[in-house]
Coordinates of C-alpha atoms in Angstrom, one line a residue:
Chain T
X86 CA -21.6 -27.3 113.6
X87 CA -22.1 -30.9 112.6
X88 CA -20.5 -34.0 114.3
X89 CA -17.1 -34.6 113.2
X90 CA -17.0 -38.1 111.6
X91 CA -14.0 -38.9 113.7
X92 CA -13.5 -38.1 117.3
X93 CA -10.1 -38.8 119.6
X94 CA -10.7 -39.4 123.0
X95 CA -9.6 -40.7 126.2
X96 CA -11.1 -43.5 128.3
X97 CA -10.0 -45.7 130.7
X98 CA -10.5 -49.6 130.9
X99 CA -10.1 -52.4 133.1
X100 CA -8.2 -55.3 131.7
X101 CA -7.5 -58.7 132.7
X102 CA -3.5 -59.3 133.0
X103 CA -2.2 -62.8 132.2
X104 CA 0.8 -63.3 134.0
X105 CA 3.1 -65.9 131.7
X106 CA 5.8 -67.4 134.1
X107 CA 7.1 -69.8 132.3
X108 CA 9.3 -69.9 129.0
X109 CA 7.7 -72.8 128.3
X110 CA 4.6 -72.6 125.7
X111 CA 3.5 -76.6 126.7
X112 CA 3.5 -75.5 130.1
X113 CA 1.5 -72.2 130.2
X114 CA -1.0 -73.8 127.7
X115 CA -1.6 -76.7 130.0
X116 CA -1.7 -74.6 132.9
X117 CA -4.2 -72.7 130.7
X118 CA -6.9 -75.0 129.7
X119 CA -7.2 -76.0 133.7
X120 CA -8.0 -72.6 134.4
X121 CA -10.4 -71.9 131.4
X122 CA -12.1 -74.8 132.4
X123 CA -13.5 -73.7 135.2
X124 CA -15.2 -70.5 133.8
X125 CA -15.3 -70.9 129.9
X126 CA -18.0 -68.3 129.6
X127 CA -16.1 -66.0 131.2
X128 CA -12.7 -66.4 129.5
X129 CA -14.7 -66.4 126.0
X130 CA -13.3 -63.2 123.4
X131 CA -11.8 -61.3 126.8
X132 CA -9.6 -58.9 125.8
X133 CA -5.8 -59.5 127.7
X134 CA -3.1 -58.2 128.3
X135 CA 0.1 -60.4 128.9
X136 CA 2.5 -59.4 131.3
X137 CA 5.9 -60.9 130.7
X138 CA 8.1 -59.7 133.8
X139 CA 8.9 -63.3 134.6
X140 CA 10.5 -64.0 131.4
X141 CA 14.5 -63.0 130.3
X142 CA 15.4 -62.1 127.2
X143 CA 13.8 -63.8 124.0
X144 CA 12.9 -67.2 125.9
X145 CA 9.4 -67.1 124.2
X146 CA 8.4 -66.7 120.6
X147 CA 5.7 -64.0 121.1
X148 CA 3.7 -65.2 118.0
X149 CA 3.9 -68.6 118.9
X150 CA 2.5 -67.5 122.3
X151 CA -0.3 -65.5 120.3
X152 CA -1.3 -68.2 118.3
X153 CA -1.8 -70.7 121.2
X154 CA -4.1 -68.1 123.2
X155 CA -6.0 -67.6 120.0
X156 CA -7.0 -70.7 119.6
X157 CA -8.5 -71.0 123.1
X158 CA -10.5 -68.1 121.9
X159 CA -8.7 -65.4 123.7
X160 CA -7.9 -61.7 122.1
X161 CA -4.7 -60.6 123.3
X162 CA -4.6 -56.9 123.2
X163 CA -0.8 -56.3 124.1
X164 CA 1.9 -56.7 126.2
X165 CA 3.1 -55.2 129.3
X166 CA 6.2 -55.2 131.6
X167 CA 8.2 -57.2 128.8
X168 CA 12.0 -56.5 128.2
X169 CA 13.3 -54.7 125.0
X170 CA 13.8 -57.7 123.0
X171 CA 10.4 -59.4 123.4
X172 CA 8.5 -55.9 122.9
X173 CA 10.0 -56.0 119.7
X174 CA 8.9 -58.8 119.4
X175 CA 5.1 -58.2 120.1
X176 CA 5.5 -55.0 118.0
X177 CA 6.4 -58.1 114.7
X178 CA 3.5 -59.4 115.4
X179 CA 0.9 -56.3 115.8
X180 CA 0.5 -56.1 119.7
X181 CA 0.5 -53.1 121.5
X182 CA 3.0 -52.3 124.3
X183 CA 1.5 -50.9 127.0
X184 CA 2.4 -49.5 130.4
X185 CA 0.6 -50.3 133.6
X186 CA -0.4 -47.8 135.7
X187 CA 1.7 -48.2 138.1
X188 CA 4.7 -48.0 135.2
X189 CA 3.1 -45.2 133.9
X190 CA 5.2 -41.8 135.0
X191 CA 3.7 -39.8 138.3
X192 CA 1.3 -37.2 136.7
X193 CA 3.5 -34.3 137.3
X194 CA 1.9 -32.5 140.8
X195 CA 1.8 -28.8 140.5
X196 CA 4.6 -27.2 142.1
X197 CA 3.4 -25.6 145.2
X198 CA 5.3 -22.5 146.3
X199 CA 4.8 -20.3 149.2
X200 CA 4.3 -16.8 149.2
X201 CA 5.6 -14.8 152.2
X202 CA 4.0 -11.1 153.1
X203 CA 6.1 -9.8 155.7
X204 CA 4.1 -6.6 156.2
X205 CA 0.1 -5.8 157.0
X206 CA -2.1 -5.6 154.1
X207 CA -3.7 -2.7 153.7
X208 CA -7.2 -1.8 152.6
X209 CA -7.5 -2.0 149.2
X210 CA -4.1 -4.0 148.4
X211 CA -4.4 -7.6 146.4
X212 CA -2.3 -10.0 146.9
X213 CA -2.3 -12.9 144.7
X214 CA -0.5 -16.2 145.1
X215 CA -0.7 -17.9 142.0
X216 CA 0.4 -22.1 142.7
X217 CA 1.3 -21.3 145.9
X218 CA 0.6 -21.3 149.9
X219 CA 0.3 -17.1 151.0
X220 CA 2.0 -16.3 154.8
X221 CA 1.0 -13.4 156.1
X222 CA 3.3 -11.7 159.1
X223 CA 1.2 -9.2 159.8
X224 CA -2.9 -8.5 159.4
X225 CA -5.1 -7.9 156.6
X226 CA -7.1 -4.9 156.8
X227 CA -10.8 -4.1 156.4
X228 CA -11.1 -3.8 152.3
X229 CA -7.7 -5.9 151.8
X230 CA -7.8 -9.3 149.9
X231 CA -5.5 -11.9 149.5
X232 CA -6.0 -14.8 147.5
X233 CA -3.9 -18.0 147.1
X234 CA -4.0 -21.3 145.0
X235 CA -3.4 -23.0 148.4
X236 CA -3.3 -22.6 151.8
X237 CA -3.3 -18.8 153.7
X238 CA -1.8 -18.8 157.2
X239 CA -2.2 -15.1 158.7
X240 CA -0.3 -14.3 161.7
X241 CA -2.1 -11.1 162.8
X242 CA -6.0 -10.0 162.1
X243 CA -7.7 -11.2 159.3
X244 CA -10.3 -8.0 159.1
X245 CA -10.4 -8.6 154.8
X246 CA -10.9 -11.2 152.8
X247 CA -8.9 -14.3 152.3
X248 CA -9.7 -16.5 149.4
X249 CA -8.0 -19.8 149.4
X250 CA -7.8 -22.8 147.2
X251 CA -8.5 -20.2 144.2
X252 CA -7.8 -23.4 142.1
X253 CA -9.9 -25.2 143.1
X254 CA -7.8 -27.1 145.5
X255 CA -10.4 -28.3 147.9
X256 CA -7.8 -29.1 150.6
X257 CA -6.8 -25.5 151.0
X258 CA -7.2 -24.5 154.4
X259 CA -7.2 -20.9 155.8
X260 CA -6.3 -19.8 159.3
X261 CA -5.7 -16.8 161.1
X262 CA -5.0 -15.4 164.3
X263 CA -7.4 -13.5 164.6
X264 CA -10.3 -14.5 162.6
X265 CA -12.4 -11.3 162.2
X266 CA -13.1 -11.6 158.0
X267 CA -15.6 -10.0 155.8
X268 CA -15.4 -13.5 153.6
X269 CA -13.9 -16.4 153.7
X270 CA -13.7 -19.1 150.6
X271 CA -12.5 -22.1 149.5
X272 CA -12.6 -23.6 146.2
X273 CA -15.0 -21.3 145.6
X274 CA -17.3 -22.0 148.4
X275 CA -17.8 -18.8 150.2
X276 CA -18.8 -17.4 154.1
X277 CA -19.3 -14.1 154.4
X278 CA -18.8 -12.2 157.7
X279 CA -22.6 -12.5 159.2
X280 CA -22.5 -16.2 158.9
X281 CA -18.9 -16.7 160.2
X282 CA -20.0 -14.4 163.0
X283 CA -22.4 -17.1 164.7
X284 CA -19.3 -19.0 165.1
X285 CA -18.1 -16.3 167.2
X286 CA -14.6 -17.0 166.9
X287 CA -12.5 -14.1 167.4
X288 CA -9.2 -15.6 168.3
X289 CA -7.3 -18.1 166.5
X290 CA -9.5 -20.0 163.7
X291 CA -9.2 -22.4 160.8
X292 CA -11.9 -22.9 158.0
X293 CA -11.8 -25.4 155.9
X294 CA -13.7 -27.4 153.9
X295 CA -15.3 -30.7 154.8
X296 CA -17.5 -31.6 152.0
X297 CA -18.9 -28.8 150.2
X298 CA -19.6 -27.2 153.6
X299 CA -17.4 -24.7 155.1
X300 CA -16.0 -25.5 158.7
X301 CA -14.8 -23.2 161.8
X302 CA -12.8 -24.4 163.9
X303 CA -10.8 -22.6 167.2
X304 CA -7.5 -23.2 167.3
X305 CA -5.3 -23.4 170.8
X306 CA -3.8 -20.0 171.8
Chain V
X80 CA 19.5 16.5 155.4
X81 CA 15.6 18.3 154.1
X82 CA 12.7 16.2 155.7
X83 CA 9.7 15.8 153.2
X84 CA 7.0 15.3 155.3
X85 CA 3.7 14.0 154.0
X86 CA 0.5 14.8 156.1
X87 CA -2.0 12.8 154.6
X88 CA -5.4 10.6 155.6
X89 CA -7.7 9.4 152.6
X90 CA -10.7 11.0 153.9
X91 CA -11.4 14.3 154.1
X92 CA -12.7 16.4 156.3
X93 CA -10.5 14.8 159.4
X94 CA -8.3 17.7 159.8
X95 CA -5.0 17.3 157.5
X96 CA -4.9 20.8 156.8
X97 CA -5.0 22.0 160.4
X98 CA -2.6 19.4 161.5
X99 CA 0.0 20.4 158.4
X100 CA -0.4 24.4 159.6
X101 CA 0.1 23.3 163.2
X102 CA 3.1 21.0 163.0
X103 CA 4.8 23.4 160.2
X104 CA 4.3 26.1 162.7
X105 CA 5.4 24.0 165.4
X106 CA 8.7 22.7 163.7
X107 CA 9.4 26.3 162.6
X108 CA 9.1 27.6 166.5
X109 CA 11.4 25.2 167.5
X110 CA 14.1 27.2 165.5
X111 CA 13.6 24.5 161.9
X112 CA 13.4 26.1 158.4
X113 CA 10.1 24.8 157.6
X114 CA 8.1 25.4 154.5
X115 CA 4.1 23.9 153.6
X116 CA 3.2 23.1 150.6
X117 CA -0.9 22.8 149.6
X118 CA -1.0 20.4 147.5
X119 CA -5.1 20.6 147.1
X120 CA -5.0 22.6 143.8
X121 CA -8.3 23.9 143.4
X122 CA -9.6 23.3 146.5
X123 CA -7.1 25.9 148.3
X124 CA -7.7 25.9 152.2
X125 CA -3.9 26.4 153.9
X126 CA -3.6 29.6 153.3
X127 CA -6.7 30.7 155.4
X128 CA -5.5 28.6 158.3
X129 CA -2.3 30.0 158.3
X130 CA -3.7 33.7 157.5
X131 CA -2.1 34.5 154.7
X132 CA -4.7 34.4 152.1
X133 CA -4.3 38.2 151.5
X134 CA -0.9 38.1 150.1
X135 CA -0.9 35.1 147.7
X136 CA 0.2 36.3 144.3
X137 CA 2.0 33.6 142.7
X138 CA 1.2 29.7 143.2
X139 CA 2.8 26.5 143.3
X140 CA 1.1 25.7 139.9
X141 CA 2.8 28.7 138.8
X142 CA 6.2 27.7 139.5
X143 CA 6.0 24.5 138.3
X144 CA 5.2 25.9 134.8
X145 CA 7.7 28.0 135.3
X146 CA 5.3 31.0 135.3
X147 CA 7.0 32.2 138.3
X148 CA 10.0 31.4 140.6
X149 CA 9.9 29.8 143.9
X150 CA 11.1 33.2 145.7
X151 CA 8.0 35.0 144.0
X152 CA 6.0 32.1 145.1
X153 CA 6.7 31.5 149.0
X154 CA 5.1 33.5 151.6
X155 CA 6.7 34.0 154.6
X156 CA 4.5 34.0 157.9
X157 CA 4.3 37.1 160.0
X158 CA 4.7 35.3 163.4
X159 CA 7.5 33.4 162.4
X160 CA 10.6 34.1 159.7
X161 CA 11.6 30.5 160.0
X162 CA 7.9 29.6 158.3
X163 CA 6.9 29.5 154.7
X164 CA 4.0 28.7 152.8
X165 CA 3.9 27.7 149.1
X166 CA 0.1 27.9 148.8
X167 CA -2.1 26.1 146.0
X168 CA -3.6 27.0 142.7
X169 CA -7.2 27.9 143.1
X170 CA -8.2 27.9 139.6
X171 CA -6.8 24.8 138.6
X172 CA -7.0 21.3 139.1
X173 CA -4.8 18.7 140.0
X174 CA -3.7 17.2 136.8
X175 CA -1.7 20.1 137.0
X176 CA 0.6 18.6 139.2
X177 CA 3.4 16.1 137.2
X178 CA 5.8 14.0 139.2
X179 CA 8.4 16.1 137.3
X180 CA 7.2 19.3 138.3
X181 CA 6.9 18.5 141.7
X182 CA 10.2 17.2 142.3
X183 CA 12.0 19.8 140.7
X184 CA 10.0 22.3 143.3
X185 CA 10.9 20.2 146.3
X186 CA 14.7 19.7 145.2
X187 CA 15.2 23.0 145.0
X188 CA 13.1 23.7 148.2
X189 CA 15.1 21.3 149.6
X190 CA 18.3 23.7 149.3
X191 CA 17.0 26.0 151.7
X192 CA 14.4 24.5 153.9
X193 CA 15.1 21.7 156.9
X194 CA 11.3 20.4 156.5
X195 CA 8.9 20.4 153.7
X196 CA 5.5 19.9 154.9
X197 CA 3.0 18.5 152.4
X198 CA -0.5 19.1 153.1
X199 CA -2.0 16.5 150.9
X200 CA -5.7 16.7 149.5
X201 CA -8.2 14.1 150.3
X202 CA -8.5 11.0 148.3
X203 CA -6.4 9.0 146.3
X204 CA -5.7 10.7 143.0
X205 CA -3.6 12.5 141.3
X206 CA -3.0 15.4 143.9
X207 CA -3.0 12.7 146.8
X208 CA -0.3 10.8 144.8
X209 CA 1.9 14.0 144.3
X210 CA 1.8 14.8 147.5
X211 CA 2.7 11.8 149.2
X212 CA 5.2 9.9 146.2
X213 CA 8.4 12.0 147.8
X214 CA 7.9 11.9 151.5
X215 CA 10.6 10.6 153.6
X216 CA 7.8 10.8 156.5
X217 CA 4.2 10.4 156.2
X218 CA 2.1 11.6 158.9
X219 CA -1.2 9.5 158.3
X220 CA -4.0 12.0 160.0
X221 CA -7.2 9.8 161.1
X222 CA -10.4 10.1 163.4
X223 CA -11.7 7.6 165.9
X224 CA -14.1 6.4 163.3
X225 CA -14.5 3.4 161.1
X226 CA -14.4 5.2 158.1
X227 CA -11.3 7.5 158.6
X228 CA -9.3 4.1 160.0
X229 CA -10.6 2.7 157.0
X230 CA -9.0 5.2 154.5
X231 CA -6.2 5.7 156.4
X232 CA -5.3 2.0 156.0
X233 CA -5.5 2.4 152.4
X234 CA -3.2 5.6 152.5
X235 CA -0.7 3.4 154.0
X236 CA -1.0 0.6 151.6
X237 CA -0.4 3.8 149.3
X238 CA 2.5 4.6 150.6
X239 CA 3.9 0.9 150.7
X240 CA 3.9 1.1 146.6
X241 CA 3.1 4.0 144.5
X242 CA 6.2 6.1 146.9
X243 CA 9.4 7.1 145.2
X244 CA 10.7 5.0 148.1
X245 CA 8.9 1.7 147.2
X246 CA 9.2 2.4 143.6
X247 CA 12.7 3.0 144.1
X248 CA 13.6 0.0 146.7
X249 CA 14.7 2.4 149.1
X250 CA 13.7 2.5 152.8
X251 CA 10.4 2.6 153.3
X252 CA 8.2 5.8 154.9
X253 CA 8.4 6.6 158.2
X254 CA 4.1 6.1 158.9
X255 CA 3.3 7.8 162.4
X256 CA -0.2 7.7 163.0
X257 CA -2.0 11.0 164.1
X258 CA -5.2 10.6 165.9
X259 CA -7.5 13.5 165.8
X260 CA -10.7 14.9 167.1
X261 CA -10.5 12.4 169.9
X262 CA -13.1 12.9 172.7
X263 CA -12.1 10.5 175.5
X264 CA -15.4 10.5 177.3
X265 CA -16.9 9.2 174.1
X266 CA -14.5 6.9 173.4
X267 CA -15.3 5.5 176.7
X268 CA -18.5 4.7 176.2
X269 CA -17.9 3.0 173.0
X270 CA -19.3 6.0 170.7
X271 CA -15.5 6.0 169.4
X272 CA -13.0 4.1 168.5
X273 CA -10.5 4.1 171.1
X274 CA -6.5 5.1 170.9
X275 CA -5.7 1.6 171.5
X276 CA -8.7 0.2 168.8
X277 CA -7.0 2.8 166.6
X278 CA -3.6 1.8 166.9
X279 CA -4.2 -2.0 166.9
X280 CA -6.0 -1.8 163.5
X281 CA -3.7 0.3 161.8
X282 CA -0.6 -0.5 163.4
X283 CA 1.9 1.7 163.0
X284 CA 3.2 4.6 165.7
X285 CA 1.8 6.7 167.4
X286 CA 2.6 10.4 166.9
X287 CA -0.1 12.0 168.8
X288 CA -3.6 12.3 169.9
X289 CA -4.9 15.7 169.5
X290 CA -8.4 16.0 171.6
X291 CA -12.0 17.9 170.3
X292 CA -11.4 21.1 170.6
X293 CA -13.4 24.4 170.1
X294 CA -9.9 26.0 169.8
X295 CA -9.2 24.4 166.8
X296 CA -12.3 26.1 164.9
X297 CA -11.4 29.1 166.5
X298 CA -7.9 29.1 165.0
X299 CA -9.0 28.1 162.0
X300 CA -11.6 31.4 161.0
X301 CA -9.1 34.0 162.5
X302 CA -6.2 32.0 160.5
X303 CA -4.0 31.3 163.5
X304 CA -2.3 27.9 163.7
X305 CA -4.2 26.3 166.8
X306 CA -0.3 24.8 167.8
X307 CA -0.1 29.0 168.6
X308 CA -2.5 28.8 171.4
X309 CA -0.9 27.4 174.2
X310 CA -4.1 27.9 176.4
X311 CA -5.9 25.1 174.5
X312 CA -5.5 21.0 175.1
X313 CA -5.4 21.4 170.9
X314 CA -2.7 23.7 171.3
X315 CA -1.0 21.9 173.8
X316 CA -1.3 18.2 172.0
X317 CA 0.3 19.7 169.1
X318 CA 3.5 20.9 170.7
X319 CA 4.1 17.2 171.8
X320 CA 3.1 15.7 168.6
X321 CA 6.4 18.4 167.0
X322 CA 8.6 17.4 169.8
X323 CA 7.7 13.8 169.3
X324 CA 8.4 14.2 165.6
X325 CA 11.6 15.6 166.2
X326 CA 12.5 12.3 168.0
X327 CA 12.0 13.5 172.4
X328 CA 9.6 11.0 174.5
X329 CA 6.8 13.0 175.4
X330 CA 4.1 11.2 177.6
X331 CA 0.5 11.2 175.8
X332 CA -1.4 14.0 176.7
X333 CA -5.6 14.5 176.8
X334 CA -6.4 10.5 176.1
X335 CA -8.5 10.5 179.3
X336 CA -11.4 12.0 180.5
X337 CA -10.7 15.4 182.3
X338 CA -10.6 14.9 186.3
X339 CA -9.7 11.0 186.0
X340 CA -6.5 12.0 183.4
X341 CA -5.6 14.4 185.5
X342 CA -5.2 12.1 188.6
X343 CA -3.8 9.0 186.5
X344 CA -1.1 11.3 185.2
X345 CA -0.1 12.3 189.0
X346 CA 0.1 8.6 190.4
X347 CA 0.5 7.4 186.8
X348 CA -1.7 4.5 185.8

C-alpha cells in the first residue's frame, strides 16, 4: 500500500508561554524589548503562546497585542488560560486556544475493581479478573490459574499459577501465603516454579517486579 | 428426604467402585433403603463387586429409553433386602446418558429409596458429569498420590460449577474426602502423601481413611462388598466411614502403623 499523501497524528511540543500582566500594550511592549534585548537570537521566529490569566474581561485588544509581538519578530501561536471574551477574541483574529496541560482534563484512569474468590480454586478452574485486583480466601490448586489486570493477594496456598498485571500494569504485585507456584508473572515477565524454588520461600511471599526482573520477597508471618 | 450421593475421584483405578459397593452396603445394614447406580456405561464393573452379575437383565440405559421400567431394572442383593443395584449398560457408551434421562430415573428412585449411591466413571466426561450434576453429597475418593490429589481437586472444582446445585444457586455439595489405599508405614517414610498432606491440599472433610488391604481384592473377585468382612481393617474402616456419613463421631481408625496405632489409640496421642 502506498503512503497516504496526508497523515493525522499526534505529537507533543514544548512551548514558550508569555505571561501578559498588564492591560496595558505600552507597558508589556516596553517591558518586552528589555527582555529581547538580552537574547535576540533566541527570541527570533519562536513560536509562543500567551497566557492571559492576569487580564479581566476585554481590557486588551488581542490584535493590537498581535500586531505589536509581530513586529518584534515573534509568531504567536495561540492563547491560553484567557476568559471567554478575549478567546473570542483571539479566535477574530486566527489564534488558536489552547489548554495547558495542567488545564487539560485527568486522562480518565482505568477503573480498578477487585475481584473476591471466597472459596479454593481448584485444578483446572480459571479465574479471570478483567481491570481489577483478584482476592483469594482460600488456595489455588496444582493446575488452577488465576489471572488479574492488577494485583492478586492469596490468603491460602498458591500451588497454581497466578498471572498478575495481565495488562500490562507493571506495578501489579502478587502475594501469597504460601508461595508454592508453578509460575508466577507480571506484565508478562514470567518465573516458573524451578527458578522461584531457589528462593526457597515457602511461607508468606510477594513478587514483584523491579525493573524487568522479577523479585521474591518473604513477608512477616 | 432421598440422599443422592456421588462417589467420585477423576482418576481411575483408586477404588470408587469398591467404595460405592461398600458404603451402599453399609448404609443399607444400618436399616437405609439404599440403591447404586453404575454410572460407567460400557465399562460395567459394580455388578461384579456386589455379585450380582448373573442376574442383570435389564439396565439403566434401558430405562432411561424407556425400554424397560425401573422395577425390571433393579436388583435386589441377596444379603440384604434394604440394597439395590441399578447396574450399567455394557454395550453402550456414555452419551447415552442425558441430563433428562437421568433425572427422571433418580426422581422416581427417589420415591422409594432413602440413598442413591452413584458410582461415577473415571474422568471428566459425559458419564462423570451425569453422575455427579444431582448429588446432594459427593464423596471425592483419592489415593495418597500426587496424581489422584491432583484429579480429585479438579472433581471438586467440578462439582463447584457444572452441579445442578451450582447451576441452580442452591447450597452447594456436601465434598467429604475419602482417602484410600493408605499404607501408614509408607506414608511415614515419605513414599506417600500423608492424611494430613492430603487433607491440607484438598481441603475439605475428612470422611475416612480406608488402609491397603488384601481383603479388598479378595472381596472384590468373590463379589462380596469388603464393608461385609468385619475381620479386615478394610472392612472395619468402611463401617466408620457409613456411620460417619450418617453424621456419629467416630475416631479415625488404621492411620498409624500397626503396634505404634495401637498404643497411641490406648493413651491417645
Amino acid at each position: 500500500m502506498s503512503k497516504p499523501n496526508v497523515e493525522l497524528k499526534a505529537t507533543s511540543f514544548t512551548l514558550s508561554v508569555l505571561y501578559i500582566n498588564h492591560p496595558s500594550i505600552d507597558v508589556v511592549s516596553q517591558e518586552l524589548d528589555k527582555k529581547l534585548a538580552q537574547a535576540p537570537q533566541f527570541f527570533l521566529g519562536a513560536p509562543l503562546i500567551l497566557n492571559l490569566s492576569a487580564i479581566n474581561q476585554s481590557e486588551i485588544d488581542i490584535a493590537e497585542l498581535k500586531q505589536c509581538l509581530s513586529d518584534k519578530q515573534l509568531i504567536i501561536v495561540g492563547i491560553t488560560d484567557a476568559n471567554d471574551a478575549l478567546a473570542k477574541q483571539a479566535k477574530n483574529c486566527g489564534l488558536a486556544v489552547v489548554k495547558s496541560g495542567k488545564q487539560a482534563p485527568q486522562p480518565q484512569l482505568p477503573k480498578r475493581d477487585t475481584k473476591i474468590v471466597k472459596q479454593n480454586v481448584r485444578s483446572g478452574q480459571q479465574i479471570y479478573a478483567k481491570d481489577s485486583d483478584l482476592v483469594v480466601f482460600g488456595a489455588v490448586g496444582n493446575g488452577a490459574e488465576v489471572i488479574a489486570d492488577g494485583s492478586i493477594h492469596i490468603y491460602g496456598a498458591l500451588r497454581g499459577k497466578a498471572m498478575a498485571g495481565a495488562g500490562g500494569d507493571n506495578n501489579s504485585i502478587i502475594i501469597a501465603s504460601q508461595l508454592q507456584a508453578e509460575l508466577v508473572s507480571i506484565a508478562g515477565q514470567y518465573w516458573l516454579a524451578e527458578h522461584l524454588q531457589q528462593y526457597q520461600i515457602e511461607k508468606r511471599g510477594c513478587v514483584r517486579l523491579s525493573g524487568d526482573t522479577l523479585l521474591v520477597e518473604s513477608l512477616p508471618e | 428426604m432421598t440422599q443422592i450421593i456421588v462417589v467420585t475421584s477423576g482418576k481411575g483405578g483408586v477404588g470408587k467402585t469398591t467404595s460405592s459397593a461398600a458404603i451402599a452396603t453399609g448404609l443399607a445394614l444400618q436399616g437405609h433403603k439404599t440403591v447404586v447406580i453404575d454410572f460407567d456405561i460400557g465399562l460395567r464393573n459394580l455388578d461384579l463387586i456386589m455379585g450380582c452379575e448373573r442376574r442383570v437383565v435389564y439396565d439403566f440405559v434401558n430405562v432411561i429409553n424407556g425400554e424397560a421400567n425401573l422395577n425390571q431394572a433393579l436388583i435386589k442383593d441377596k444379603r440384604c433386602s434394604n440394597l439395590y443395584v441399578l447396574p450399567a449398560s455394557q454395550t453402550r457408551d456414555k452419551d447415552a446418558l442425558t441430563k433428562e434421562g437421568v433425572g427422571k430415573v433418580l426422581d422416581d428412585l427417589a420415591k422409594d429409596f432413602e440413598y442413591i449411591i452413584c458410582d461415577s466413571p473415571a474422568g471428566i466426561e459425559q458419564g462423570a458429569m451425569m453422575a455427579l450434576y444431582f448429588a446432594d453429597v459427593a464423596i471425592v475418593t483419592t489415593n495418597p498420590e500426587v496424581s489422584s490429589v491432583r484429579d480429585s481437586d479438579r472433581i471438586l472444582g467440578m462439582l463447584q460449577s457444572r452441579s445442578r446445585r451450582a447451576e441452580q444457586n442452591l447450597e452447594p455439595i456436601k465434598e467429604f474426602l475419602l482417602l484410600t489405599r493408605y499404607s501408614p508405614a509408607r506414608a511415614k517414610t515419605g513414599e506417600m502423601l500423608s492424611v494430613e498432606d492430603v487433607e491440607e491440599i484438598l481441603a475439605i472433610k475428612l470422611l475416612g481413611v480406608i488402609p491397603e488391604s488384601q481383603a479388598v481384592l479378595k472381596a472384590s473377585n468373590s463379589g462380596v462388598p469388603v464393608i461385609v468382612d468385619q475381620e479386615s481393617d478394610a472392612g472395619l474402616a468402611y463401617s466408620d466411614t457409613v456411620e460417619r456419613l450418617l453424621g456419629k463421631d467416630v475416631p479415625l481408625r488404621f492411620i498409624e502403623e500397626e503396634k505404634k496405632g495401637f498404643l497411641k489409640r490406648i493413651f491417645g496421642s
